[in-house]
Amino acid sequence: MSPAAVLTVDGHKETLVDYSLVPDLAIVDPSLTASMPPTLTADTGVDALTHALEAVISIFASSYTDALCAQAVRLIFSALPRAYENPHDLAARTDMSNAATLAGLAFSNAFVGTNHALAHAVGAKFGIAHGRANGIFLPHVMRYNASLPSKFMPAPGYSAYIVPEKYAQIGQLVFGGHEPDDSRERLFHAVEQLLDQLDMPRSLQQYGIREDEFLAALPELALTAFEDLSNRTNPRMPLVSEITTLLKLGYYGETTG
Ligand SMILES: [Fe+2]
């Protein structure tokens, strides 16, 4: 139900975004998702979470898309572990279908960000499912975006860097907390906890990509990710050097600073 389509062409992902792609009618039937295996449930659920967590800090975010993101995030944290554990939990499937649709409506207007740029490049190169690739980068890109940028993304109406505040708001809504820093950390921690609960690989190394293969591909991956359309609505304008650092964090996971 969104204006976006991503195609793999000659080993690269090409993103198409045009409102002519939006269907006149979309039927979202949760019962059709009951036959999805747990890995596909986890991958698509983490993709929806990434849509909401990127759209909410996009330079195109508005109060309308923020509302969609907030409810999507709330639903996903509650329903995704249940849908993963029990594929036939129809209440969990219904919440996940609604959450994915809400997040889809949000990114149809606010678009996504650098997490998707990294996931597209790495997913195409190593044949990793989209949501799985998103999950590997999500903890790192959230922290990257929540710190002050070396280069701001120029955008009309985006005059102050509000990412730390936006993530604190979502954290407060879903996980409480007394201070903004506390709420934001609770959100970051919950994302990592959810990924672990879903048995998602937490690094490309853990996924099974060889180090020499990764390092050989790194310069090209950095350029591919840098040129990805998804960066255009990211609040931080990522430098190629920053993209390279994020790719390395995605490869080594949390053991490397
Ligand atoms: Fe996605």
PDB file of C-alpha atoms and ligand atoms in Angstrom:
ATOM      1  CA  MET A   1       0.000   0.000   0.000  1.00  0.00           C
ATOM      2  CA  SER A   2       3.014   2.308  -0.325  1.00  0.00           C
ATOM      3  CA  PRO A   3       4.533   4.258  -3.243  1.00  0.00           C
ATOM      4  CA  ALA A   4       7.841   2.363  -2.889  1.00  0.00           C
ATOM      5  CA  ALA A   5       9.188  -0.713  -4.650  1.00  0.00           C
ATOM      6  CA  VAL A   6      12.722  -2.084  -4.466  1.00  0.00           C
ATOM      7  CA  LEU A   7      14.059  -4.275  -7.251  1.00  0.00           C
ATOM      8  CA  THR A   8      17.347  -6.161  -7.366  1.00  0.00           C
ATOM      9  CA  VAL A   9      18.957  -5.423 -10.736  1.00  0.00           C
ATOM     10  CA  ASP A  10      22.371  -6.905 -11.586  1.00  0.00           C
ATOM     11  CA  GLY A  11      23.252  -7.378  -7.920  1.00  0.00           C
ATOM     12  CA  HIS A  12      22.169  -3.876  -6.891  1.00  0.00           C
ATOM     13  CA  LYS A  13      18.949  -2.723  -5.283  1.00  0.00           C
ATOM     14  CA  GLU A  14      17.115  -0.022  -7.195  1.00  0.00           C
ATOM     15  CA  THR A  15      14.507   1.934  -5.246  1.00  0.00           C
ATOM     16  CA  LEU A  16      11.473   3.171  -7.129  1.00  0.00           C
ATOM     17  CA  VAL A  17       9.288   5.755  -5.423  1.00  0.00           C
ATOM     18  CA  ASP A  18       6.302   7.202  -7.227  1.00  0.00           C
ATOM     19  CA  TYR A  19       2.770   7.843  -6.072  1.00  0.00           C
ATOM     20  CA  SER A  20       1.487   6.118  -9.232  1.00  0.00           C
ATOM     21  CA  LEU A  21       2.589   2.863  -7.517  1.00  0.00           C
ATOM     22  CA  VAL A  22       0.044   3.310  -4.698  1.00  0.00           C
ATOM     23  CA  PRO A  23      -2.809   0.832  -5.226  1.00  0.00           C
ATOM     24  CA  ASP A  24      -6.420   2.031  -5.256  1.00  0.00           C
ATOM     25  CA  LEU A  25      -7.253  -0.625  -2.682  1.00  0.00           C
ATOM     26  CA  ALA A  26      -5.050  -2.758  -0.437  1.00  0.00           C
ATOM     27  CA  ILE A  27      -6.452  -5.785   1.385  1.00  0.00           C
ATOM     28  CA  VAL A  28      -4.384  -6.470   4.510  1.00  0.00           C
ATOM     29  CA  ASP A  29      -5.556  -9.844   5.828  1.00  0.00           C
ATOM     30  CA  PRO A  30      -3.653 -11.062   8.918  1.00  0.00           C
ATOM     31  CA  SER A  31      -4.825 -14.664   8.454  1.00  0.00           C
ATOM     32  CA  LEU A  32      -2.721 -14.836   5.274  1.00  0.00           C
ATOM     33  CA  THR A  33       0.422 -14.284   7.369  1.00  0.00           C
ATOM     34  CA  ALA A  34      -0.177 -17.281   9.678  1.00  0.00           C
ATOM     35  CA  SER A  35       1.747 -19.624   7.350  1.00  0.00           C
ATOM     36  CA  MET A  36       4.861 -17.445   7.387  1.00  0.00           C
ATOM     37  CA  PRO A  37       7.836 -19.243   8.992  1.00  0.00           C
ATOM     38  CA  PRO A  38       9.298 -17.612  12.137  1.00  0.00           C
ATOM     39  CA  THR A  39      12.336 -16.168  10.296  1.00  0.00           C
ATOM     40  CA  LEU A  40      10.126 -14.401   7.743  1.00  0.00           C
ATOM     41  CA  THR A  41       7.902 -13.174  10.582  1.00  0.00           C
ATOM     42  CA  ALA A  42      10.976 -11.746  12.334  1.00  0.00           C
ATOM     43  CA  ASP A  43      12.443 -10.233   9.136  1.00  0.00           C
ATOM     44  CA  THR A  44       9.252  -8.496   8.010  1.00  0.00           C
ATOM     45  CA  GLY A  45       8.460  -7.366  11.565  1.00  0.00           C
ATOM     46  CA  VAL A  46      11.908  -5.822  12.041  1.00  0.00           C
ATOM     47  CA  ASP A  47      11.572  -4.164   8.632  1.00  0.00           C
ATOM     48  CA  ALA A  48       8.288  -2.571   9.778  1.00  0.00           C
ATOM     49  CA  LEU A  49       9.984  -1.461  13.027  1.00  0.00           C
ATOM     50  CA  THR A  50      12.815   0.083  11.013  1.00  0.00           C
ATOM     51  CA  HIS A  51      10.274   1.916   8.824  1.00  0.00           C
ATOM     52  CA  ALA A  52       8.661   3.463  11.904  1.00  0.00           C
ATOM     53  CA  LEU A  53      11.956   4.307  13.649  1.00  0.00           C
ATOM     54  CA  GLU A  54      13.381   5.915  10.512  1.00  0.00           C
ATOM     55  CA  ALA A  55      10.215   7.744   9.411  1.00  0.00           C
ATOM     56  CA  VAL A  56       9.801   9.311  12.872  1.00  0.00           C
ATOM     57  CA  ILE A  57      13.178  11.093  12.597  1.00  0.00           C
ATOM     58  CA  SER A  58      13.020  11.801   8.850  1.00  0.00           C
ATOM     59  CA  ILE A  59      13.391  15.398   7.724  1.00  0.00           C
ATOM     60  CA  PHE A  60       9.942  14.928   6.139  1.00  0.00           C
ATOM     61  CA  ALA A  61       8.340  13.750   9.410  1.00  0.00           C
ATOM     62  CA  SER A  62       5.185  15.582  10.501  1.00  0.00           C
ATOM     63  CA  SER A  63       2.744  15.253  13.386  1.00  0.00           C
ATOM     64  CA  TYR A  64       0.651  13.023  11.143  1.00  0.00           C
ATOM     65  CA  THR A  65       3.445  10.578  10.351  1.00  0.00           C
ATOM     66  CA  ASP A  66       4.721  10.751  13.965  1.00  0.00           C
ATOM     67  CA  ALA A  67       1.324   9.522  15.175  1.00  0.00           C
ATOM     68  CA  LEU A  68       1.444   6.569  12.756  1.00  0.00           C
ATOM     69  CA  CYS A  69       5.007   5.715  13.822  1.00  0.00           C
ATOM     70  CA  ALA A  70       4.217   5.870  17.534  1.00  0.00           C
ATOM     71  CA  GLN A  71       1.369   3.384  17.324  1.00  0.00           C
ATOM     72  CA  ALA A  72       3.324   1.119  14.967  1.00  0.00           C
ATOM     73  CA  VAL A  73       6.250   0.957  17.418  1.00  0.00           C
ATOM     74  CA  ARG A  74       3.920   0.292  20.374  1.00  0.00           C
ATOM     75  CA  LEU A  75       2.188  -2.559  18.545  1.00  0.00           C
ATOM     76  CA  ILE A  76       5.405  -4.143  17.241  1.00  0.00           C
ATOM     77  CA  PHE A  77       7.120  -4.360  20.629  1.00  0.00           C
ATOM     78  CA  SER A  78       4.084  -6.101  22.046  1.00  0.00           C
ATOM     79  CA  ALA A  79       2.992  -8.293  19.122  1.00  0.00           C
ATOM     80  CA  LEU A  80       6.138  -9.294  17.232  1.00  0.00           C
ATOM     81  CA  PRO A  81       7.561 -11.639  19.911  1.00  0.00           C
ATOM     82  CA  ARG A  82       4.140 -13.289  20.215  1.00  0.00           C
ATOM     83  CA  ALA A  83       3.760 -13.743  16.430  1.00  0.00           C
ATOM     84  CA  TYR A  84       7.302 -15.141  16.317  1.00  0.00           C
ATOM     85  CA  GLU A  85       6.702 -17.634  19.136  1.00  0.00           C
ATOM     86  CA  ASN A  86       3.265 -18.700  17.989  1.00  0.00           C
ATOM     87  CA  PRO A  87       2.560 -18.267  14.242  1.00  0.00           C
ATOM     88  CA  HIS A  88      -1.157 -18.927  14.757  1.00  0.00           C
ATOM     89  CA  ASP A  89      -1.679 -16.197  17.363  1.00  0.00           C
ATOM     90  CA  LEU A  90      -4.225 -14.277  15.261  1.00  0.00           C
ATOM     91  CA  ALA A  91      -4.363 -11.321  17.668  1.00  0.00           C
ATOM     92  CA  ALA A  92      -0.579 -10.892  17.328  1.00  0.00           C
ATOM     93  CA  ARG A  93      -0.798 -11.326  13.538  1.00  0.00           C
ATOM     94  CA  THR A  94      -3.570  -8.696  13.402  1.00  0.00           C
ATOM     95  CA  ASP A  95      -1.512  -6.223  15.459  1.00  0.00           C
ATOM     96  CA  MET A  96       1.551  -6.845  13.261  1.00  0.00           C
ATOM     97  CA  SER A  97      -0.469  -6.400  10.052  1.00  0.00           C
ATOM     98  CA  ASN A  98      -1.841  -3.118  11.368  1.00  0.00           C
ATOM     99  CA  ALA A  99       1.580  -2.015  12.620  1.00  0.00           C
ATOM    100  CA  ALA A 100       3.236  -2.753   9.269  1.00  0.00           C
ATOM    101  CA  THR A 101       0.470  -0.864   7.483  1.00  0.00           C
ATOM    102  CA  LEU A 102       0.729   2.128   9.856  1.00  0.00           C
ATOM    103  CA  ALA A 103       4.508   2.211   9.406  1.00  0.00           C
ATOM    104  CA  GLY A 104       3.976   1.882   5.645  1.00  0.00           C
ATOM    105  CA  LEU A 105       1.654   4.889   5.647  1.00  0.00           C
ATOM    106  CA  ALA A 106       4.271   6.790   7.657  1.00  0.00           C
ATOM    107  CA  PHE A 107       7.150   6.073   5.278  1.00  0.00           C
ATOM    108  CA  SER A 108       4.904   6.700   2.267  1.00  0.00           C
ATOM    109  CA  ASN A 109       4.942  10.321   3.419  1.00  0.00           C
ATOM    110  CA  ALA A 110       8.126  10.748   5.472  1.00  0.00           C
ATOM    111  CA  PHE A 111      10.313   8.101   3.756  1.00  0.00           C
ATOM    112  CA  VAL A 112      13.150   6.226   5.438  1.00  0.00           C
ATOM    113  CA  GLY A 113      16.859   6.896   6.059  1.00  0.00           C
ATOM    114  CA  THR A 114      20.438   5.680   6.220  1.00  0.00           C
ATOM    115  CA  ASN A 115      19.573   2.353   7.864  1.00  0.00           C
ATOM    116  CA  HIS A 116      17.784   1.381   4.663  1.00  0.00           C
ATOM    117  CA  ALA A 117      20.677   2.662   2.534  1.00  0.00           C
ATOM    118  CA  LEU A 118      23.082   0.336   4.388  1.00  0.00           C
ATOM    119  CA  ALA A 119      20.659  -2.610   4.336  1.00  0.00           C
ATOM    120  CA  HIS A 120      20.063  -2.246   0.581  1.00  0.00           C
ATOM    121  CA  ALA A 121      23.796  -2.244  -0.232  1.00  0.00           C
ATOM    122  CA  VAL A 122      24.734  -5.091   2.101  1.00  0.00           C
ATOM    123  CA  GLY A 123      21.580  -7.131   1.431  1.00  0.00           C
ATOM    124  CA  ALA A 124      22.158  -7.081  -2.323  1.00  0.00           C
ATOM    125  CA  LYS A 125      25.875  -7.849  -2.035  1.00  0.00           C
ATOM    126  CA  PHE A 126      25.599 -10.802   0.341  1.00  0.00           C
ATOM    127  CA  GLY A 127      22.047 -11.997  -0.366  1.00  0.00           C
ATOM    128  CA  ILE A 128      20.684 -11.129   3.097  1.00  0.00           C
ATOM    129  CA  ALA A 129      16.917 -10.752   3.565  1.00  0.00           C
ATOM    130  CA  HIS A 130      15.963  -7.067   3.775  1.00  0.00           C
ATOM    131  CA  GLY A 131      14.571  -7.054   7.316  1.00  0.00           C
ATOM    132  CA  ARG A 132      17.493  -9.128   8.610  1.00  0.00           C
ATOM    133  CA  ALA A 133      19.952  -6.634   7.097  1.00  0.00           C
ATOM    134  CA  ASN A 134      17.973  -3.744   8.632  1.00  0.00           C
ATOM    135  CA  GLY A 135      18.126  -5.396  12.048  1.00  0.00           C
ATOM    136  CA  ILE A 136      21.912  -5.758  11.904  1.00  0.00           C
ATOM    137  CA  PHE A 137      22.331  -1.992  11.439  1.00  0.00           C
ATOM    138  CA  LEU A 138      19.398  -0.625  13.448  1.00  0.00           C
ATOM    139  CA  PRO A 139      21.074  -0.317  16.905  1.00  0.00           C
ATOM    140  CA  HIS A 140      24.095   1.414  15.371  1.00  0.00           C
ATOM    141  CA  VAL A 141      22.201   3.775  13.066  1.00  0.00           C
ATOM    142  CA  MET A 142      19.799   4.836  15.842  1.00  0.00           C
ATOM    143  CA  ARG A 143      22.749   5.863  18.021  1.00  0.00           C
ATOM    144  CA  TYR A 144      24.474   7.513  15.056  1.00  0.00           C
ATOM    145  CA  ASN A 145      21.384   9.599  14.307  1.00  0.00           C
ATOM    146  CA  ALA A 146      20.840  10.424  17.982  1.00  0.00           C
ATOM    147  CA  SER A 147      24.246  12.110  18.221  1.00  0.00           C
ATOM    148  CA  LEU A 148      24.999  15.537  16.787  1.00  0.00           C
ATOM    149  CA  PRO A 149      25.767  15.517  13.063  1.00  0.00           C
ATOM    150  CA  SER A 150      28.950  16.795  11.472  1.00  0.00           C
ATOM    151  CA  LYS A 151      26.811  17.750   8.498  1.00  0.00           C
ATOM    152  CA  PHE A 152      23.126  18.619   8.673  1.00  0.00           C
ATOM    153  CA  MET A 153      20.696  17.543   6.014  1.00  0.00           C
ATOM    154  CA  PRO A 154      19.348  20.824   4.631  1.00  0.00           C
ATOM    155  CA  ALA A 155      15.553  20.836   4.689  1.00  0.00           C
ATOM    156  CA  PRO A 156      12.891  23.531   4.837  1.00  0.00           C
ATOM    157  CA  GLY A 157      11.183  23.509   8.224  1.00  0.00           C
ATOM    158  CA  TYR A 158      13.922  21.419   9.870  1.00  0.00           C
ATOM    159  CA  SER A 159      15.737  24.119  11.815  1.00  0.00           C
ATOM    160  CA  ALA A 160      16.895  22.285  14.956  1.00  0.00           C
ATOM    161  CA  TYR A 161      18.362  18.821  15.399  1.00  0.00           C
ATOM    162  CA  ILE A 162      15.536  17.024  17.172  1.00  0.00           C
ATOM    163  CA  VAL A 163      16.431  13.346  16.729  1.00  0.00           C
ATOM    164  CA  PRO A 164      17.437  12.826  20.404  1.00  0.00           C
ATOM    165  CA  GLU A 165      14.122  14.396  21.459  1.00  0.00           C
ATOM    166  CA  LYS A 166      12.049  12.354  18.987  1.00  0.00           C
ATOM    167  CA  TYR A 167      13.566   9.066  20.154  1.00  0.00           C
ATOM    168  CA  ALA A 168      13.058  10.135  23.773  1.00  0.00           C
ATOM    169  CA  GLN A 169       9.370  10.775  23.013  1.00  0.00           C
ATOM    170  CA  ILE A 170       8.880   7.329  21.479  1.00  0.00           C
ATOM    171  CA  GLY A 171      10.843   5.766  24.356  1.00  0.00           C
ATOM    172  CA  GLN A 172       8.690   7.574  26.922  1.00  0.00           C
ATOM    173  CA  LEU A 173       5.470   6.512  25.195  1.00  0.00           C
ATOM    174  CA  VAL A 174       6.351   2.832  24.974  1.00  0.00           C
ATOM    175  CA  PHE A 175       8.773   2.250  27.852  1.00  0.00           C
ATOM    176  CA  GLY A 176       8.349   5.187  30.255  1.00  0.00           C
ATOM    177  CA  GLY A 177      11.346   6.774  31.970  1.00  0.00           C
ATOM    178  CA  HIS A 178      11.726   9.911  34.047  1.00  0.00           C
ATOM    179  CA  GLU A 179      14.211  11.874  31.945  1.00  0.00           C
ATOM    180  CA  PRO A 180      14.527  12.113  28.138  1.00  0.00           C
ATOM    181  CA  ASP A 181      17.955  10.428  28.254  1.00  0.00           C
ATOM    182  CA  ASP A 182      16.493   7.579  30.263  1.00  0.00           C
ATOM    183  CA  SER A 183      13.513   7.118  27.901  1.00  0.00           C
ATOM    184  CA  ARG A 184      15.767   7.175  24.835  1.00  0.00           C
ATOM    185  CA  GLU A 185      18.125   4.597  26.334  1.00  0.00           C
ATOM    186  CA  ARG A 186      15.163   2.397  27.217  1.00  0.00           C
ATOM    187  CA  LEU A 187      14.113   2.469  23.550  1.00  0.00           C
ATOM    188  CA  PHE A 188      17.620   1.639  22.327  1.00  0.00           C
ATOM    189  CA  HIS A 189      17.920  -1.160  24.843  1.00  0.00           C
ATOM    190  CA  ALA A 190      14.474  -2.544  23.933  1.00  0.00           C
ATOM    191  CA  VAL A 191      15.383  -2.643  20.231  1.00  0.00           C
ATOM    192  CA  GLU A 192      18.461  -4.763  21.009  1.00  0.00           C
ATOM    193  CA  GLN A 193      16.479  -6.974  23.347  1.00  0.00           C
ATOM    194  CA  LEU A 194      13.802  -7.525  20.681  1.00  0.00           C
ATOM    195  CA  LEU A 195      16.424  -8.460  18.072  1.00  0.00           C
ATOM    196  CA  ASP A 196      17.876 -11.021  20.491  1.00  0.00           C
ATOM    197  CA  GLN A 197      14.436 -12.365  21.333  1.00  0.00           C
ATOM    198  CA  LEU A 198      13.813 -12.896  17.590  1.00  0.00           C
ATOM    199  CA  ASP A 199      17.166 -14.719  17.203  1.00  0.00           C
ATOM    200  CA  MET A 200      18.285 -12.131  14.661  1.00  0.00           C
ATOM    201  CA  PRO A 201      21.998 -12.067  13.757  1.00  0.00           C
ATOM    202  CA  ARG A 202      23.544  -9.040  15.459  1.00  0.00           C
ATOM    203  CA  SER A 203      26.424  -8.617  13.029  1.00  0.00           C
ATOM    204  CA  LEU A 204      27.418  -9.587   9.502  1.00  0.00           C
ATOM    205  CA  GLN A 205      30.204 -11.631  11.062  1.00  0.00           C
ATOM    206  CA  GLN A 206      27.681 -13.574  13.122  1.00  0.00           C
ATOM    207  CA  TYR A 207      25.548 -13.970   9.977  1.00  0.00           C
ATOM    208  CA  GLY A 208      28.496 -15.830   8.458  1.00  0.00           C
ATOM    209  CA  ILE A 209      30.104 -13.318   6.084  1.00  0.00           C
ATOM    210  CA  ARG A 210      33.877 -13.866   5.914  1.00  0.00           C
ATOM    211  CA  GLU A 211      36.018 -10.947   7.086  1.00  0.00           C
ATOM    212  CA  ASP A 212      38.265 -10.867   4.007  1.00  0.00           C
ATOM    213  CA  GLU A 213      35.183 -10.915   1.773  1.00  0.00           C
ATOM    214  CA  PHE A 214      33.628  -8.032   3.730  1.00  0.00           C
ATOM    215  CA  LEU A 215      36.786  -5.905   3.764  1.00  0.00           C
ATOM    216  CA  ALA A 216      37.317  -6.438   0.030  1.00  0.00           C
ATOM    217  CA  ALA A 217      33.761  -5.275  -0.647  1.00  0.00           C
ATOM    218  CA  LEU A 218      33.813  -2.381   1.858  1.00  0.00           C
ATOM    219  CA  PRO A 219      34.854   0.538  -0.431  1.00  0.00           C
ATOM    220  CA  GLU A 220      32.235  -0.391  -3.021  1.00  0.00           C
ATOM    221  CA  LEU A 221      29.577  -1.011  -0.351  1.00  0.00           C
ATOM    222  CA  ALA A 222      30.253   2.424   1.149  1.00  0.00           C
ATOM    223  CA  LEU A 223      29.787   4.152  -2.210  1.00  0.00           C
ATOM    224  CA  THR A 224      26.651   2.138  -3.040  1.00  0.00           C
ATOM    225  CA  ALA A 225      25.126   2.967   0.356  1.00  0.00           C
ATOM    226  CA  PHE A 226      26.194   6.619   0.052  1.00  0.00           C
ATOM    227  CA  GLU A 227      24.361   6.973  -3.258  1.00  0.00           C
ATOM    228  CA  ASP A 228      21.170   5.268  -2.028  1.00  0.00           C
ATOM    229  CA  LEU A 229      18.003   7.363  -2.322  1.00  0.00           C
ATOM    230  CA  SER A 230      17.066   6.559   1.295  1.00  0.00           C
ATOM    231  CA  ASN A 231      19.778   8.899   2.660  1.00  0.00           C
ATOM    232  CA  ARG A 232      17.961  11.926   1.306  1.00  0.00           C
ATOM    233  CA  THR A 233      15.484  12.043   4.181  1.00  0.00           C
ATOM    234  CA  ASN A 234      17.947  10.983   6.905  1.00  0.00           C
ATOM    235  CA  PRO A 235      18.398  13.824   9.420  1.00  0.00           C
ATOM    236  CA  ARG A 236      22.186  13.441   9.384  1.00  0.00           C
ATOM    237  CA  MET A 237      23.823  13.764   5.987  1.00  0.00           C
ATOM    238  CA  PRO A 238      26.170  10.798   6.153  1.00  0.00           C
ATOM    239  CA  LEU A 239      29.717  11.247   4.902  1.00  0.00           C
ATOM    240  CA  VAL A 240      31.307   8.319   3.055  1.00  0.00           C
ATOM    241  CA  SER A 241      33.658   7.965   6.047  1.00  0.00           C
ATOM    242  CA  GLU A 242      30.670   7.720   8.428  1.00  0.00           C
ATOM    243  CA  ILE A 243      28.972   5.172   6.181  1.00  0.00           C
ATOM    244  CA  THR A 244      32.202   3.155   6.270  1.00  0.00           C
ATOM    245  CA  THR A 245      32.234   3.289  10.091  1.00  0.00           C
ATOM    246  CA  LEU A 246      28.587   2.169  10.235  1.00  0.00           C
ATOM    247  CA  LEU A 247      29.305  -0.700   7.835  1.00  0.00           C
ATOM    248  CA  LYS A 248      32.176  -1.816  10.083  1.00  0.00           C
ATOM    249  CA  LEU A 249      29.955  -1.598  13.156  1.00  0.00           C
ATOM    250  CA  GLY A 250      27.459  -3.755  11.277  1.00  0.00           C
ATOM    251  CA  TYR A 251      30.167  -6.261  10.441  1.00  0.00           C
ATOM    252  CA  TYR A 252      31.829  -6.578  13.841  1.00  0.00           C
ATOM    253  CA  GLY A 253      28.732  -5.891  15.945  1.00  0.00           C
ATOM    254  CA  GLU A 254      29.234  -4.556  19.428  1.00  0.00           C
ATOM    255  CA  THR A 255      32.760  -5.762  20.065  1.00  0.00           C
ATOM    256  CA  THR A 256      34.256  -2.887  18.032  1.00  0.00           C
ATOM    257  CA  GLY A 257      33.752   0.708  19.165  1.00  0.00           C
TER     258      GLY A 257
HETATM  259 FE    FE B   1      12.191  -1.656   4.453  1.00  0.00          FE
END
